[in-house]
MMTF fields as JSON, N, C-alpha, C and O atoms, coordinates in Angstrom:
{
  "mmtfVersion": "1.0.0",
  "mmtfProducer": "UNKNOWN",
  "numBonds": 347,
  "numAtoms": 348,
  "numGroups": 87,
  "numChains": 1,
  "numModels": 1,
  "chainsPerModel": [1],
  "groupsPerChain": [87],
  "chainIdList": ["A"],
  "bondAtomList": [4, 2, 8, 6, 12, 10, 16, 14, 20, 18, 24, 22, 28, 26, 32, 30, 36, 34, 40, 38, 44, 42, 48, 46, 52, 50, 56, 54, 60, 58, 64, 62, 68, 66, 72, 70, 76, 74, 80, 78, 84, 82, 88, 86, 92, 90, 96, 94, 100, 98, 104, 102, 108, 106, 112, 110, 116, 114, 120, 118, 124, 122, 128, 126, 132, 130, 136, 134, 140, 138, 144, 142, 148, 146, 152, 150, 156, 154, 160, 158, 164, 162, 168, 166, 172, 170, 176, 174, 180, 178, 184, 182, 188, 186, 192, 190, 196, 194, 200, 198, 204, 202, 208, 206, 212, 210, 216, 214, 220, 218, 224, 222, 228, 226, 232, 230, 236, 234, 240, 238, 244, 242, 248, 246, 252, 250, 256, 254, 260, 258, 264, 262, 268, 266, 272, 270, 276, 274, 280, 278, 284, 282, 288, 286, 292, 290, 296, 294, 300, 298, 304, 302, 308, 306, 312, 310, 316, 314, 320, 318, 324, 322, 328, 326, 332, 330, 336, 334, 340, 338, 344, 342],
  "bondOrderList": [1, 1, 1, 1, 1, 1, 1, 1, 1, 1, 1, 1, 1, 1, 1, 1, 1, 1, 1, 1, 1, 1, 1, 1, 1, 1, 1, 1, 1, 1, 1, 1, 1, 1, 1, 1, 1, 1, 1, 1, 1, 1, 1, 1, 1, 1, 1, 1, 1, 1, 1, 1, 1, 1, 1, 1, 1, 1, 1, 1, 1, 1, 1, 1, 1, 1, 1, 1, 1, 1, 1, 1, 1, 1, 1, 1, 1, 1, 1, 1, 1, 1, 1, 1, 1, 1],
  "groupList": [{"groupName": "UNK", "atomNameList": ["N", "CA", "C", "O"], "elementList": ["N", "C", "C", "O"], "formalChargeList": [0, 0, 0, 0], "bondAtomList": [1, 0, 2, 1, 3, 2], "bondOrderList": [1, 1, 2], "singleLetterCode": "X", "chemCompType": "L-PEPTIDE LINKING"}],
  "groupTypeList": [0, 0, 0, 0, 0, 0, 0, 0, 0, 0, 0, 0, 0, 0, 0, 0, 0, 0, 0, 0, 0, 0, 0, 0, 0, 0, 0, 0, 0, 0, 0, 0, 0, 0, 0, 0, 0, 0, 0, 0, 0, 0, 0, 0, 0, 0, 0, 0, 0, 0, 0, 0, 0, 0, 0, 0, 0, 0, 0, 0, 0, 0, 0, 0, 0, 0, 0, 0, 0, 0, 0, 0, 0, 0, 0, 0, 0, 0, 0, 0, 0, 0, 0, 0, 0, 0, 0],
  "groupIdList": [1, 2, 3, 4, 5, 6, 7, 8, 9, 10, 11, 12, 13, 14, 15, 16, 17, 18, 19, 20, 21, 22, 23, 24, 25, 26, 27, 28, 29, 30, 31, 32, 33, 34, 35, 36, 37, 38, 39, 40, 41, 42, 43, 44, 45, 46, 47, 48, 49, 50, 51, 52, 53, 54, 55, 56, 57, 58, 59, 60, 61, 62, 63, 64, 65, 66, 67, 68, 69, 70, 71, 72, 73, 74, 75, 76, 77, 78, 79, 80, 81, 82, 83, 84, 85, 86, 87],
  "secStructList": [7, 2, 2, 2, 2, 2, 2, 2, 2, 2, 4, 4, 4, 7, 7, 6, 6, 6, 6, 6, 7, 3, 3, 1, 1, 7, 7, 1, 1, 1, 7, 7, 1, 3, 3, 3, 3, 3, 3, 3, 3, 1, 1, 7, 4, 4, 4, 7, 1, 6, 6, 3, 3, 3, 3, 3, 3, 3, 1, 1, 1, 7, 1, 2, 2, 2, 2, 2, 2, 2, 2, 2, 2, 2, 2, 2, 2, 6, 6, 7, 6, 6, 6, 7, 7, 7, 7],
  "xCoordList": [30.636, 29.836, 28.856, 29.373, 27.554, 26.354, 26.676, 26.879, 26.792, 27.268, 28.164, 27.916, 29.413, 30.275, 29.324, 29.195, 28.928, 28.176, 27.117, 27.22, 26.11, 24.928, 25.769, 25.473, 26.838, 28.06, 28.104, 27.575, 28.759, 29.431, 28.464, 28.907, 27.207, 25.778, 25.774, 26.068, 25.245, 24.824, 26.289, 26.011, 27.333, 28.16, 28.171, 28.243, 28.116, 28.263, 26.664, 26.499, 25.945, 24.435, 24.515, 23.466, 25.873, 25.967, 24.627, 24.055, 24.42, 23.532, 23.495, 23.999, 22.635, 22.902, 22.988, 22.049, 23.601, 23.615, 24.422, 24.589, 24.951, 25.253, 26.829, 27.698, 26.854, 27.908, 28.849, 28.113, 29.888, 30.406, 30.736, 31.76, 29.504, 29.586, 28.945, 27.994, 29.068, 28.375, 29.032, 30.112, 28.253, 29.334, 28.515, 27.356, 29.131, 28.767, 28.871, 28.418, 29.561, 29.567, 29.751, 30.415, 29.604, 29.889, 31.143, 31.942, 31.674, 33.025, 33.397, 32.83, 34.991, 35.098, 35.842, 36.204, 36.153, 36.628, 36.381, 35.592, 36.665, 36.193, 34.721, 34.538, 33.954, 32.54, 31.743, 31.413, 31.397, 30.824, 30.001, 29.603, 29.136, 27.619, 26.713, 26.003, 26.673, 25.889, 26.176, 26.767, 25.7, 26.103, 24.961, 23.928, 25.089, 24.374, 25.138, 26.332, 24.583, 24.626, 23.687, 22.682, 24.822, 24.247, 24.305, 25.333, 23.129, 23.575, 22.627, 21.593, 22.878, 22.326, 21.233, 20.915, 20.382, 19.398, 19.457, 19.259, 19.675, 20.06, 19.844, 19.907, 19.617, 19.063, 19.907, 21.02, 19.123, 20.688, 20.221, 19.1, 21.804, 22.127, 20.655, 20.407, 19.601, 18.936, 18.008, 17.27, 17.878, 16.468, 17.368, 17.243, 18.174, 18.896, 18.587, 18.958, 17.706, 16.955, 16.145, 16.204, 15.421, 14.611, 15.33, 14.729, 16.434, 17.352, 18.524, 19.413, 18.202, 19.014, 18.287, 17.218, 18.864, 18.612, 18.989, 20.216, 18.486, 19.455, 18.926, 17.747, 20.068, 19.617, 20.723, 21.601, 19.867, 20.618, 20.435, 19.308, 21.849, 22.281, 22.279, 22.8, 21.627, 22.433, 22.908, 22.295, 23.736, 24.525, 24.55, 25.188, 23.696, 23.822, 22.957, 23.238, 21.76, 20.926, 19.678, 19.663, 18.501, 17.206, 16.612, 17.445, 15.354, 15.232, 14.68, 14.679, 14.24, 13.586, 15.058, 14.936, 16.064, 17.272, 17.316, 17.36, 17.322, 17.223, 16.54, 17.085, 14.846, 13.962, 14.402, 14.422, 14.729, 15.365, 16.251, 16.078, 17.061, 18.37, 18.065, 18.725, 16.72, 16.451, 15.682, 15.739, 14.891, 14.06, 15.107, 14.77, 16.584, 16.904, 17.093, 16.441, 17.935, 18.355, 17.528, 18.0, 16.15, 15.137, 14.95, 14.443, 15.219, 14.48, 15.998, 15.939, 17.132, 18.0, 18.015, 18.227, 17.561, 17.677, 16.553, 16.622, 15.613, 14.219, 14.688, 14.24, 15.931, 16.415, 18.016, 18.723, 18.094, 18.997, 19.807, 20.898, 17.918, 18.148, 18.646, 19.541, 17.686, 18.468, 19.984, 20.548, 20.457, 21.932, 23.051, 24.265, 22.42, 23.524, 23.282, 22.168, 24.617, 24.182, 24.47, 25.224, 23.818, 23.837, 22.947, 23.044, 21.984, 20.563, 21.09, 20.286],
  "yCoordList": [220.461, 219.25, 219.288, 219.329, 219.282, 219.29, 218.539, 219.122, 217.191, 215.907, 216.22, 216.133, 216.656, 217.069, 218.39, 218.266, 219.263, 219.901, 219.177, 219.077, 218.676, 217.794, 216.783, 216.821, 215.999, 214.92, 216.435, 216.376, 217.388, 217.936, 218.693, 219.277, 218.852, 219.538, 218.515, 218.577, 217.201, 216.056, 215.9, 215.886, 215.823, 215.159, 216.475, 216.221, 217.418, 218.571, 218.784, 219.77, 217.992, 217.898, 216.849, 216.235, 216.22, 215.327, 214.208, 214.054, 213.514, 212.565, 211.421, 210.392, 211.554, 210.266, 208.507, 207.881, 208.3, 207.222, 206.896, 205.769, 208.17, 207.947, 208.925, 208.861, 209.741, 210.564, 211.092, 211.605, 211.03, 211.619, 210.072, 209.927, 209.105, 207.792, 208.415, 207.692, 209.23, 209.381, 209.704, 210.266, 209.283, 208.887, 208.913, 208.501, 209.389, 209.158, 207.939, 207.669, 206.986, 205.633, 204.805, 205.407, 203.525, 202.516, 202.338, 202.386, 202.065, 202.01, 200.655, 199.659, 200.837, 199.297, 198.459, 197.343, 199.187, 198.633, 198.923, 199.863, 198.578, 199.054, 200.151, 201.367, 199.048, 199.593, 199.798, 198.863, 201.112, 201.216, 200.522, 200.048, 199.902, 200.047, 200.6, 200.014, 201.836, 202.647, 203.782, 204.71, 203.774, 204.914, 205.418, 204.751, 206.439, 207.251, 207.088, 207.385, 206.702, 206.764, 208.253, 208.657, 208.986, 209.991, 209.443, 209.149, 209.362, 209.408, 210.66, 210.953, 211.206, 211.621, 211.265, 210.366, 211.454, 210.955, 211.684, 210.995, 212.836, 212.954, 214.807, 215.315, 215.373, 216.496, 217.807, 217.799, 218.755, 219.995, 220.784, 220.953, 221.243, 222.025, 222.681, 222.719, 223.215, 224.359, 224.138, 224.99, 222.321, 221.906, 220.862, 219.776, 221.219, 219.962, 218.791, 217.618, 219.591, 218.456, 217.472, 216.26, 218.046, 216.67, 215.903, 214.888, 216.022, 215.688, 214.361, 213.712, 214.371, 213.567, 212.273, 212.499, 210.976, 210.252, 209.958, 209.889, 209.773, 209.604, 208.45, 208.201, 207.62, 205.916, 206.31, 207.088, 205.049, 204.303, 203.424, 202.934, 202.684, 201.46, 201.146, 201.917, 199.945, 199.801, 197.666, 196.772, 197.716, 196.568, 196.247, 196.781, 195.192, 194.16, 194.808, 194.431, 195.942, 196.228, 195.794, 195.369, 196.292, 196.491, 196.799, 197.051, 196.75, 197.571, 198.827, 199.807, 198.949, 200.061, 201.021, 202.02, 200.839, 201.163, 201.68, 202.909, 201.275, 201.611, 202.683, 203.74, 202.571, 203.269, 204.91, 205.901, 204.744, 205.878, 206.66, 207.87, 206.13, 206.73, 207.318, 208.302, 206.78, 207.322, 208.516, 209.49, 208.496, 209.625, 210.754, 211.755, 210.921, 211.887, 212.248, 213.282, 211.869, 212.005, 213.236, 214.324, 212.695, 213.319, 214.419, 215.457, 214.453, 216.043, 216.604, 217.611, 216.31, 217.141, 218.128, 219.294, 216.508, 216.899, 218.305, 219.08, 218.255, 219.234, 220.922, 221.894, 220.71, 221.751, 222.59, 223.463, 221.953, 222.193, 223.601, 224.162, 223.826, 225.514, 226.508, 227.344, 226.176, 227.421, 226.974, 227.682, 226.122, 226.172, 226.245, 226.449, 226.079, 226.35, 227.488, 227.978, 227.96, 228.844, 228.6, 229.239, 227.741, 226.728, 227.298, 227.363, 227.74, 228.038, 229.571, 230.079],
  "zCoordList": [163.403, 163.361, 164.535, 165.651, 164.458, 165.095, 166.13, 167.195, 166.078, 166.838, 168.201, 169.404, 167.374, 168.71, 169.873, 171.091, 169.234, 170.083, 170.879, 172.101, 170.213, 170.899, 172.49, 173.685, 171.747, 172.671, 174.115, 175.225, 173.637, 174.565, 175.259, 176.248, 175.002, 176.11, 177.096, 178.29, 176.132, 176.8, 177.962, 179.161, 177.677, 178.787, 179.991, 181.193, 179.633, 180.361, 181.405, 182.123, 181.312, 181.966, 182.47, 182.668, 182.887, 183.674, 184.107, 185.186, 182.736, 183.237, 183.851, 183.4, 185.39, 186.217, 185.57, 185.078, 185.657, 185.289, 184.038, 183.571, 183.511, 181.693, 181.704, 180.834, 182.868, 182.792, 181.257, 180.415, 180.988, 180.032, 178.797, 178.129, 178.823, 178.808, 177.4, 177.101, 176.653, 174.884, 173.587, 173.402, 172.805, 171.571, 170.272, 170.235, 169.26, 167.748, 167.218, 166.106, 168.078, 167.522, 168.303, 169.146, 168.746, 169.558, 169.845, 168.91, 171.332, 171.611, 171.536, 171.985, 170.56, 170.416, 171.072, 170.7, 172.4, 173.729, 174.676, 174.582, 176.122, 176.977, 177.02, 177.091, 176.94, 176.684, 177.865, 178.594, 178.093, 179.616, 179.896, 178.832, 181.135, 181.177, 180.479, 179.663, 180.769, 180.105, 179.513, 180.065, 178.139, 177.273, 176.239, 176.176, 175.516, 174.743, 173.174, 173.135, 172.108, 170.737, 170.604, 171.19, 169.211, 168.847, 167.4, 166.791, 166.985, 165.246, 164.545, 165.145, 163.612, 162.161, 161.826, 162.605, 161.051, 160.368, 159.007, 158.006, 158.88, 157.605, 158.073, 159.193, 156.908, 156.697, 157.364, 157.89, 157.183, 157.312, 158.808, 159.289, 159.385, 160.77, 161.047, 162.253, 160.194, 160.442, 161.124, 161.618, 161.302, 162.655, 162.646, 162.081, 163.232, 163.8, 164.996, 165.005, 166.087, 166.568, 165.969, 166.175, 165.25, 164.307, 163.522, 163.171, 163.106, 162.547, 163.237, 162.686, 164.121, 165.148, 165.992, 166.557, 166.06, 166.666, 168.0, 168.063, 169.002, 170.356, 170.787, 171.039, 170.872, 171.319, 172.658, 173.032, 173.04, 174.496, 174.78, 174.854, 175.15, 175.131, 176.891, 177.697, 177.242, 178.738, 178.323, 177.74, 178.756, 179.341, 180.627, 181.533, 180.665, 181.816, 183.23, 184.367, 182.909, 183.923, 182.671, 181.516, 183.952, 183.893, 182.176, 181.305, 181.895, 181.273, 181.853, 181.108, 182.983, 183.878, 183.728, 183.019, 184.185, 183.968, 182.584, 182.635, 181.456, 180.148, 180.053, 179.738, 180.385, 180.499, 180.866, 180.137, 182.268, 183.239, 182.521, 182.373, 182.128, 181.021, 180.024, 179.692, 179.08, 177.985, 178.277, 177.527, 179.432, 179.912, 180.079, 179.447, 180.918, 181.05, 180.018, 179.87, 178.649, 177.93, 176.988, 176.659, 176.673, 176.047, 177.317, 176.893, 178.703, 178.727, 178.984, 179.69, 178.679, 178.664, 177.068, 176.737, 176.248, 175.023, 174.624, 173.67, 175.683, 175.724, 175.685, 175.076, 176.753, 177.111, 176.469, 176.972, 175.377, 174.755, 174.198, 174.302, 173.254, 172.65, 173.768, 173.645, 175.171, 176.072, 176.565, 177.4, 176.19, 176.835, 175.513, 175.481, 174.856, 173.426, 172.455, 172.27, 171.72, 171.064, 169.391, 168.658, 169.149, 167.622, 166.702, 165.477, 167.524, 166.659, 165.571, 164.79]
}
């Protein structure tokens, strides 16, 4: 599953602010501050980046905060192909 791989780059790139705080689905307890939604959009493994949505959620900061979070996210997400071997 694409997902678990994408989850396990992202937590492993230790993002400030978002740490190992990501998920395929909303947590239905103990819900961090801040976390990362991975969803699907449809379509098959073979461009799987275009294929993928990456939201982020923050609770109870900024939206500059929001902002910040979503930025790492996208250039971790930039750097993906060279750290995985999916392709």
């Amino acid at each position: 599953m694409i997902e678990a791989t994408i989850i396990s780059y992202l937590i492993n790139a230790a993002i400030p602010g978002i740490g190992s705080h990501i998920y395929a689905e909303t947590p239905a307890e103990n819900i961090p501050e801040n976390y990362v939604l991975i969803r699907r959009t449809g379509g098959s493994m073979a461009d799987y980046i275009r294929q993928h949505n990456i939201y982020t959620e923050t609770v109870g900061k900024d939206r500059l905060t929001t902002l910040q979070n979503h930025e790492a996210v996208i250039a971790a997400m930039l750097e993906i192909r060279d750290h995985t071997n999916v392709m």
